[in-house]
PDB file of C-alpha atoms in Angstrom:
ATOM      1  CA  MET A  72      63.032 169.838 195.697  1.00  0.00           C
ATOM      2  CA  ILE A  73      66.278 167.336 195.345  1.00  0.00           C
ATOM      3  CA  TRP A  74      64.227 164.472 196.226  1.00  0.00           C
ATOM      4  CA  ARG A  75      61.292 165.670 193.472  1.00  0.00           C
ATOM      5  CA  ASN A  76      63.884 166.472 190.780  1.00  0.00           C
ATOM      6  CA  LEU A  77      65.626 162.659 191.591  1.00  0.00           C
ATOM      7  CA  VAL A  78      62.131 161.267 191.120  1.00  0.00           C
ATOM      8  CA  GLY A  79      61.819 162.538 188.053  1.00  0.00           C
ATOM      9  CA  PHE A  80      65.223 161.786 186.852  1.00  0.00           C
ATOM     10  CA  LEU A  81      64.576 158.303 187.323  1.00  0.00           C
ATOM     11  CA  ALA A  82      61.034 158.170 185.844  1.00  0.00           C
ATOM     12  CA  THR A  83      62.745 159.705 182.908  1.00  0.00           C
ATOM     13  CA  LEU A  84      65.189 157.111 183.122  1.00  0.00           C
ATOM     14  CA  PHE A  85      62.675 154.345 183.027  1.00  0.00           C
ATOM     15  CA  ALA A  86      60.693 155.994 180.227  1.00  0.00           C
ATOM     16  CA  GLY A  87      63.704 155.737 178.076  1.00  0.00           C
ATOM     17  CA  PHE A  88      64.432 152.034 178.965  1.00  0.00           C
ATOM     18  CA  LEU A  89      60.865 150.964 178.327  1.00  0.00           C
ATOM     19  CA  LEU A  90      60.912 152.676 174.466  1.00  0.00           C
ATOM     20  CA  THR A  91      64.350 150.742 174.059  1.00  0.00           C
ATOM     21  CA  ALA A  92      63.111 147.509 175.312  1.00  0.00           C
ATOM     22  CA  CYS A  93      60.056 147.974 172.605  1.00  0.00           C
ATOM     23  CA  GLN A  94      62.097 149.197 169.597  1.00  0.00           C
ATOM     24  CA  THR A  95      61.982 146.091 167.423  1.00  0.00           C
ATOM     25  CA  THR A  96      65.514 145.145 165.903  1.00  0.00           C
ATOM     26  CA  GLU A  97      65.643 143.518 162.380  1.00  0.00           C
ATOM     27  CA  ASN A  98      66.810 140.045 162.378  1.00  0.00           C
ATOM     28  CA  THR A  99      69.629 139.697 159.960  1.00  0.00           C
ATOM     29  CA  PRO A 100      69.838 135.631 159.129  1.00  0.00           C
ATOM     30  CA  PRO A 101      72.715 134.190 160.371  1.00  0.00           C
ATOM     31  CA  PRO A 102      76.264 133.406 158.633  1.00  0.00           C
ATOM     32  CA  LYS A 103      75.708 130.183 155.920  1.00  0.00           C
ATOM     33  CA  MET A 104      78.167 127.929 157.014  1.00  0.00           C
ATOM     34  CA  PHE A 105      78.702 126.759 153.821  1.00  0.00           C
ATOM     35  CA  ASN A 106      78.880 127.996 150.647  1.00  0.00           C
ATOM     36  CA  ALA A 107      79.296 126.041 147.468  1.00  0.00           C
ATOM     37  CA  ASP A 108      80.309 128.665 145.305  1.00  0.00           C
ATOM     38  CA  SER A 109      83.160 129.838 147.895  1.00  0.00           C
ATOM     39  CA  MET A 110      85.296 126.199 147.740  1.00  0.00           C
ATOM     40  CA  GLN A 111      86.617 124.924 144.535  1.00  0.00           C
ATOM     41  CA  ALA A 112      85.652 121.068 143.622  1.00  0.00           C
ATOM     42  CA  MET A 113      87.974 118.670 143.196  1.00  0.00           C
ATOM     43  CA  SER A 114      87.481 115.835 140.113  1.00  0.00           C
ATOM     44  CA  ILE A 115      88.067 112.244 142.233  1.00  0.00           C
ATOM     45  CA  ASN A 116      89.439 109.374 140.735  1.00  0.00           C
ATOM     46  CA  ALA A 117      85.549 107.201 141.499  1.00  0.00           C
ATOM     47  CA  ARG A 118      82.820 106.414 139.858  1.00  0.00           C
ATOM     48  CA  ARG A 119      80.937 107.442 142.959  1.00  0.00           C
ATOM     49  CA  LEU A 120      80.208 109.170 146.120  1.00  0.00           C
ATOM     50  CA  GLU A 121      78.486 107.639 149.126  1.00  0.00           C
ATOM     51  CA  ILE A 122      78.210 109.605 152.163  1.00  0.00           C
ATOM     52  CA  ILE A 123      77.258 108.150 155.678  1.00  0.00           C
ATOM     53  CA  ASP A 124      76.067 109.726 158.203  1.00  0.00           C
ATOM     54  CA  SER A 125      77.405 107.875 161.223  1.00  0.00           C
ATOM     55  CA  TRP A 126      76.788 110.789 163.731  1.00  0.00           C
ATOM     56  CA  GLN A 127      74.024 111.138 166.679  1.00  0.00           C
ATOM     57  CA  MET A 128      73.666 114.490 167.675  1.00  0.00           C
ATOM     58  CA  PRO A 129      72.629 115.204 171.285  1.00  0.00           C
ATOM     59  CA  VAL A 130      70.119 117.541 171.883  1.00  0.00           C
ATOM     60  CA  GLN A 131      70.928 118.350 175.243  1.00  0.00           C
ATOM     61  CA  ASP A 132      73.408 120.967 177.151  1.00  0.00           C
ATOM     62  CA  PRO A 133      76.416 121.638 176.527  1.00  0.00           C
ATOM     63  CA  TYR A 134      75.424 120.591 172.601  1.00  0.00           C
ATOM     64  CA  VAL A 135      73.673 123.663 170.681  1.00  0.00           C
ATOM     65  CA  GLY A 136      73.965 121.767 166.995  1.00  0.00           C
ATOM     66  CA  HIS A 137      70.702 120.960 166.938  1.00  0.00           C
ATOM     67  CA  ARG A 138      69.979 125.428 167.037  1.00  0.00           C
ATOM     68  CA  ALA A 139      71.632 125.643 163.249  1.00  0.00           C
ATOM     69  CA  THR A 140      70.018 125.841 160.205  1.00  0.00           C
ATOM     70  CA  PRO A 141      70.728 123.510 158.307  1.00  0.00           C
ATOM     71  CA  LEU A 142      72.124 120.800 160.674  1.00  0.00           C
ATOM     72  CA  PRO A 143      76.114 120.426 160.907  1.00  0.00           C
ATOM     73  CA  SER A 144      75.745 117.233 159.526  1.00  0.00           C
ATOM     74  CA  ASN A 145      73.831 117.905 156.239  1.00  0.00           C
ATOM     75  CA  VAL A 146      76.279 120.801 155.716  1.00  0.00           C
ATOM     76  CA  LEU A 147      78.836 118.502 155.851  1.00  0.00           C
ATOM     77  CA  ALA A 148      77.020 116.445 153.338  1.00  0.00           C
ATOM     78  CA  ASP A 149      76.321 119.552 151.029  1.00  0.00           C
ATOM     79  CA  TRP A 150      80.604 119.981 151.615  1.00  0.00           C
ATOM     80  CA  ALA A 151      81.191 116.547 150.744  1.00  0.00           C
ATOM     81  CA  THR A 152      78.667 116.633 147.240  1.00  0.00           C
ATOM     82  CA  SER A 153      80.047 120.337 146.320  1.00  0.00           C
ATOM     83  CA  VAL A 154      83.839 119.900 147.079  1.00  0.00           C
ATOM     84  CA  LEU A 155      84.431 115.685 146.446  1.00  0.00           C
ATOM     85  CA  LYS A 156      82.945 115.401 142.573  1.00  0.00           C
ATOM     86  CA  PRO A 157      83.288 111.960 141.288  1.00  0.00           C
ATOM     87  CA  ALA A 158      85.090 111.978 137.545  1.00  0.00           C
ATOM     88  CA  GLY A 159      86.316 108.383 136.805  1.00  0.00           C
ATOM     89  CA  SER A 160      85.040 105.507 135.223  1.00  0.00           C
ATOM     90  CA  SER A 161      85.187 103.177 138.195  1.00  0.00           C
ATOM     91  CA  GLY A 162      86.058 103.129 142.297  1.00  0.00           C
ATOM     92  CA  GLU A 163      84.337 104.564 144.835  1.00  0.00           C
ATOM     93  CA  LEU A 164      84.813 107.302 147.421  1.00  0.00           C
ATOM     94  CA  VAL A 165      82.943 106.992 150.716  1.00  0.00           C
ATOM     95  CA  PHE A 166      82.796 110.275 153.145  1.00  0.00           C
ATOM     96  CA  ASP A 167      81.941 109.165 156.829  1.00  0.00           C
ATOM     97  CA  ILE A 168      80.850 111.834 159.266  1.00  0.00           C
ATOM     98  CA  ARG A 169      81.763 110.641 162.351  1.00  0.00           C
ATOM     99  CA  LYS A 170      81.207 114.197 164.601  1.00  0.00           C
ATOM    100  CA  ALA A 171      79.866 117.172 163.751  1.00  0.00           C
ATOM    101  CA  ALA A 172      79.343 118.643 167.538  1.00  0.00           C
ATOM    102  CA  VAL A 173      78.961 122.301 168.271  1.00  0.00           C
ATOM    103  CA  THR A 174      78.637 122.936 172.196  1.00  0.00           C
ATOM    104  CA  MET A 175      78.562 125.821 174.337  1.00  0.00           C
ATOM    105  CA  GLU A 176      80.785 125.879 177.618  1.00  0.00           C
ATOM    106  CA  PRO A 177      80.445 128.773 180.491  1.00  0.00           C
ATOM    107  CA  LEU A 178      83.731 130.659 180.856  1.00  0.00           C
ATOM    108  CA  SER A 179      84.841 131.839 184.045  1.00  0.00           C
ATOM    109  CA  VAL A 180      83.861 135.780 184.546  1.00  0.00           C
ATOM    110  CA  LYS A 181      85.641 138.130 186.909  1.00  0.00           C
ATOM    111  CA  ALA A 182      83.494 138.938 189.911  1.00  0.00           C
ATOM    112  CA  GLY A 183      83.723 142.239 191.751  1.00  0.00           C
ATOM    113  CA  LEU A 184      83.757 146.175 190.363  1.00  0.00           C
ATOM    114  CA  ASP A 185      85.909 145.212 187.567  1.00  0.00           C
ATOM    115  CA  GLY A 186      83.983 142.532 186.036  1.00  0.00           C
ATOM    116  CA  LEU A 187      80.417 144.442 186.634  1.00  0.00           C
ATOM    117  CA  PHE A 188      81.202 147.453 184.450  1.00  0.00           C
ATOM    118  CA  THR A 189      82.724 145.516 181.904  1.00  0.00           C
ATOM    119  CA  ASP A 190      80.823 143.258 178.883  1.00  0.00           C
ATOM    120  CA  GLN A 191      82.875 140.174 179.789  1.00  0.00           C
ATOM    121  CA  GLN A 192      83.245 136.917 177.508  1.00  0.00           C
ATOM    122  CA  SER A 193      80.694 134.784 179.441  1.00  0.00           C
ATOM    123  CA  ARG A 194      80.606 132.027 176.729  1.00  0.00           C
ATOM    124  CA  GLN A 195      82.930 129.542 174.559  1.00  0.00           C
ATOM    125  CA  VAL A 196      81.295 127.885 171.178  1.00  0.00           C
ATOM    126  CA  ARG A 197      83.100 125.329 169.913  1.00  0.00           C
ATOM    127  CA  SER A 198      82.586 123.105 166.568  1.00  0.00           C
ATOM    128  CA  GLU A 199      84.318 119.697 166.195  1.00  0.00           C
ATOM    129  CA  ILE A 200      84.295 117.659 163.200  1.00  0.00           C
ATOM    130  CA  GLU A 201      85.705 113.978 162.547  1.00  0.00           C
ATOM    131  CA  ALA A 202      85.180 112.311 159.085  1.00  0.00           C
ATOM    132  CA  LYS A 203      86.831 109.384 157.244  1.00  0.00           C
ATOM    133  CA  ILE A 204      87.453 109.476 153.379  1.00  0.00           C
ATOM    134  CA  MET A 205      87.872 105.808 152.065  1.00  0.00           C
ATOM    135  CA  TRP A 206      88.896 105.832 148.499  1.00  0.00           C
ATOM    136  CA  LEU A 207      88.701 102.253 146.765  1.00  0.00           C
ATOM    137  CA  GLN A 208      89.590 102.298 143.383  1.00  0.00           C
ATOM    138  CA  PRO A 209      89.279  98.147 142.113  1.00  0.00           C
ATOM    139  CA  VAL A 210      91.709  99.294 138.662  1.00  0.00           C
ATOM    140  CA  GLY A 211      95.036  98.701 139.979  1.00  0.00           C
ATOM    141  CA  GLY A 212      94.136  97.573 143.221  1.00  0.00           C
ATOM    142  CA  ALA A 213      94.488 101.424 144.874  1.00  0.00           C
ATOM    143  CA  GLN A 214      92.969 101.613 148.054  1.00  0.00           C
ATOM    144  CA  ALA A 215      93.347 104.763 150.800  1.00  0.00           C
ATOM    145  CA  MET A 216      91.542 105.945 153.819  1.00  0.00           C
ATOM    146  CA  ILE A 217      92.098 109.601 155.629  1.00  0.00           C
ATOM    147  CA  ASP A 218      91.243 110.507 159.094  1.00  0.00           C
ATOM    148  CA  LEU A 219      90.142 114.137 159.259  1.00  0.00           C
ATOM    149  CA  ARG A 220      89.528 116.053 162.181  1.00  0.00           C
ATOM    150  CA  ALA A 221      89.072 119.906 162.944  1.00  0.00           C
ATOM    151  CA  SER A 222      87.747 122.543 165.198  1.00  0.00           C
ATOM    152  CA  HIS A 223      87.106 126.067 166.089  1.00  0.00           C
ATOM    153  CA  ALA A 224      86.069 128.482 168.961  1.00  0.00           C
ATOM    154  CA  ILE A 225      84.535 131.551 169.164  1.00  0.00           C
ATOM    155  CA  THR A 226      83.471 133.516 172.599  1.00  0.00           C
ATOM    156  CA  ILE A 227      80.704 135.251 173.131  1.00  0.00           C
ATOM    157  CA  PRO A 228      80.340 138.345 175.339  1.00  0.00           C
ATOM    158  CA  GLU A 229      77.831 138.392 178.104  1.00  0.00           C
ATOM    159  CA  SER A 230      75.785 141.195 176.326  1.00  0.00           C
ATOM    160  CA  ALA A 231      75.012 138.902 173.491  1.00  0.00           C
ATOM    161  CA  THR A 232      71.530 138.596 171.938  1.00  0.00           C
ATOM    162  CA  PRO A 233      69.988 135.256 170.721  1.00  0.00           C
ATOM    163  CA  GLY A 234      70.554 135.889 167.385  1.00  0.00           C
ATOM    164  CA  GLU A 235      74.472 137.103 167.941  1.00  0.00           C
ATOM    165  CA  VAL A 236      74.433 133.433 169.865  1.00  0.00           C
ATOM    166  CA  LEU A 237      72.959 132.021 166.963  1.00  0.00           C
ATOM    167  CA  ASN A 238      75.692 133.937 164.659  1.00  0.00           C
ATOM    168  CA  THR A 239      78.009 132.604 166.802  1.00  0.00           C
ATOM    169  CA  ILE A 240      77.356 129.068 166.241  1.00  0.00           C
ATOM    170  CA  HIS A 241      77.060 128.956 162.823  1.00  0.00           C
ATOM    171  CA  GLU A 242      80.681 131.140 162.485  1.00  0.00           C
ATOM    172  CA  SER A 243      82.066 128.499 164.948  1.00  0.00           C
ATOM    173  CA  PHE A 244      80.688 125.502 162.385  1.00  0.00           C
ATOM    174  CA  GLN A 245      81.883 127.446 159.000  1.00  0.00           C
ATOM    175  CA  GLY A 246      85.240 127.723 160.834  1.00  0.00           C
ATOM    176  CA  ALA A 247      85.388 124.537 161.337  1.00  0.00           C
ATOM    177  CA  LEU A 248      84.687 123.605 158.136  1.00  0.00           C
ATOM    178  CA  LEU A 249      86.985 125.532 156.472  1.00  0.00           C
ATOM    179  CA  ARG A 250      89.919 123.659 158.413  1.00  0.00           C
ATOM    180  CA  LEU A 251      88.334 120.322 157.203  1.00  0.00           C
ATOM    181  CA  ASP A 252      88.591 121.512 153.505  1.00  0.00           C
ATOM    182  CA  SER A 253      91.944 122.573 153.617  1.00  0.00           C
ATOM    183  CA  LYS A 254      93.248 119.242 155.480  1.00  0.00           C
ATOM    184  CA  ALA A 255      90.981 116.838 153.450  1.00  0.00           C
ATOM    185  CA  ARG A 256      92.838 118.889 149.978  1.00  0.00           C
ATOM    186  CA  GLU A 257      95.845 118.175 151.728  1.00  0.00           C
ATOM    187  CA  GLU A 258      95.547 114.624 152.508  1.00  0.00           C
ATOM    188  CA  LEU A 259      93.928 113.768 148.932  1.00  0.00           C
ATOM    189  CA  SER A 260      96.666 115.672 146.909  1.00  0.00           C
ATOM    190  CA  LYS A 261      99.415 112.992 148.810  1.00  0.00           C
ATOM    191  CA  ILE A 262      97.540 109.875 147.104  1.00  0.00           C
ATOM    192  CA  ASP A 263      98.449 108.932 144.011  1.00  0.00           C
ATOM    193  CA  ARG A 264      96.033 108.759 141.397  1.00  0.00           C
ATOM    194  CA  ALA A 265      92.906 109.985 143.588  1.00  0.00           C
ATOM    195  CA  ILE A 266      92.710 113.418 142.176  1.00  0.00           C
ATOM    196  CA  LEU A 267      91.932 113.800 138.392  1.00  0.00           C
ATOM    197  CA  PRO A 268      93.601 116.796 136.557  1.00  0.00           C
TER     198      PRO A 268
END
C-alpha cells in the first residue's frame, strides 16, 4: 500500500516536471547597452570626429562579448557618435577603441549540503573598456590626449537561464559604459576650450 502511494506520488511529481518543462516562456529582449536619449551630448571644439576600432574581439572562452547584440565595439562607436558632437570650425577629435571586452569566469561554489540547497552565484561577467581620446586643434596649437578605462562586473546564479545570462552580459557592458561616459566628461572638462558652451 505504501509502495503504491509512493509510486503514485512520484508519477504525479514527474508529470508536473514535464508540464513545467514544456511550458514556453516569453523571451524579453535584453536591455539596451546604450540609449542615446539617456546621455547628454557634448559640443566639442572640433570640425570632425574620427572613430578608430583597434580592438580585435576574441570569440573563445572566457570571452562572451560576441553574444551581445549589437557588439560592444559598435556600442562604443554609437556612444562616441551620439555624445562627442563636433561643433567647431577646425580641429579633429579621435576616439580610439582599445578594448571592449566582456568575459565570463566561473566562481568557486560551496560543496556539500550547504551548497546543494542554495542558488549560489556561480559565474561572474566582467566588462572592460579602454579607449583613447585625442583632441587636435590647430588654431592656437592646442592638443590633448585622454586615456579612459572603465569596468563593471555582475555575478550570475547557478539557476540562470540562457536569456538571463545574455541580460547580464548587456547589463555588465552598460555599467562599464556609464562609468566611461562619466570619466570622459570629467577629463574633457579639464581641457581648456575643448568643450564649447
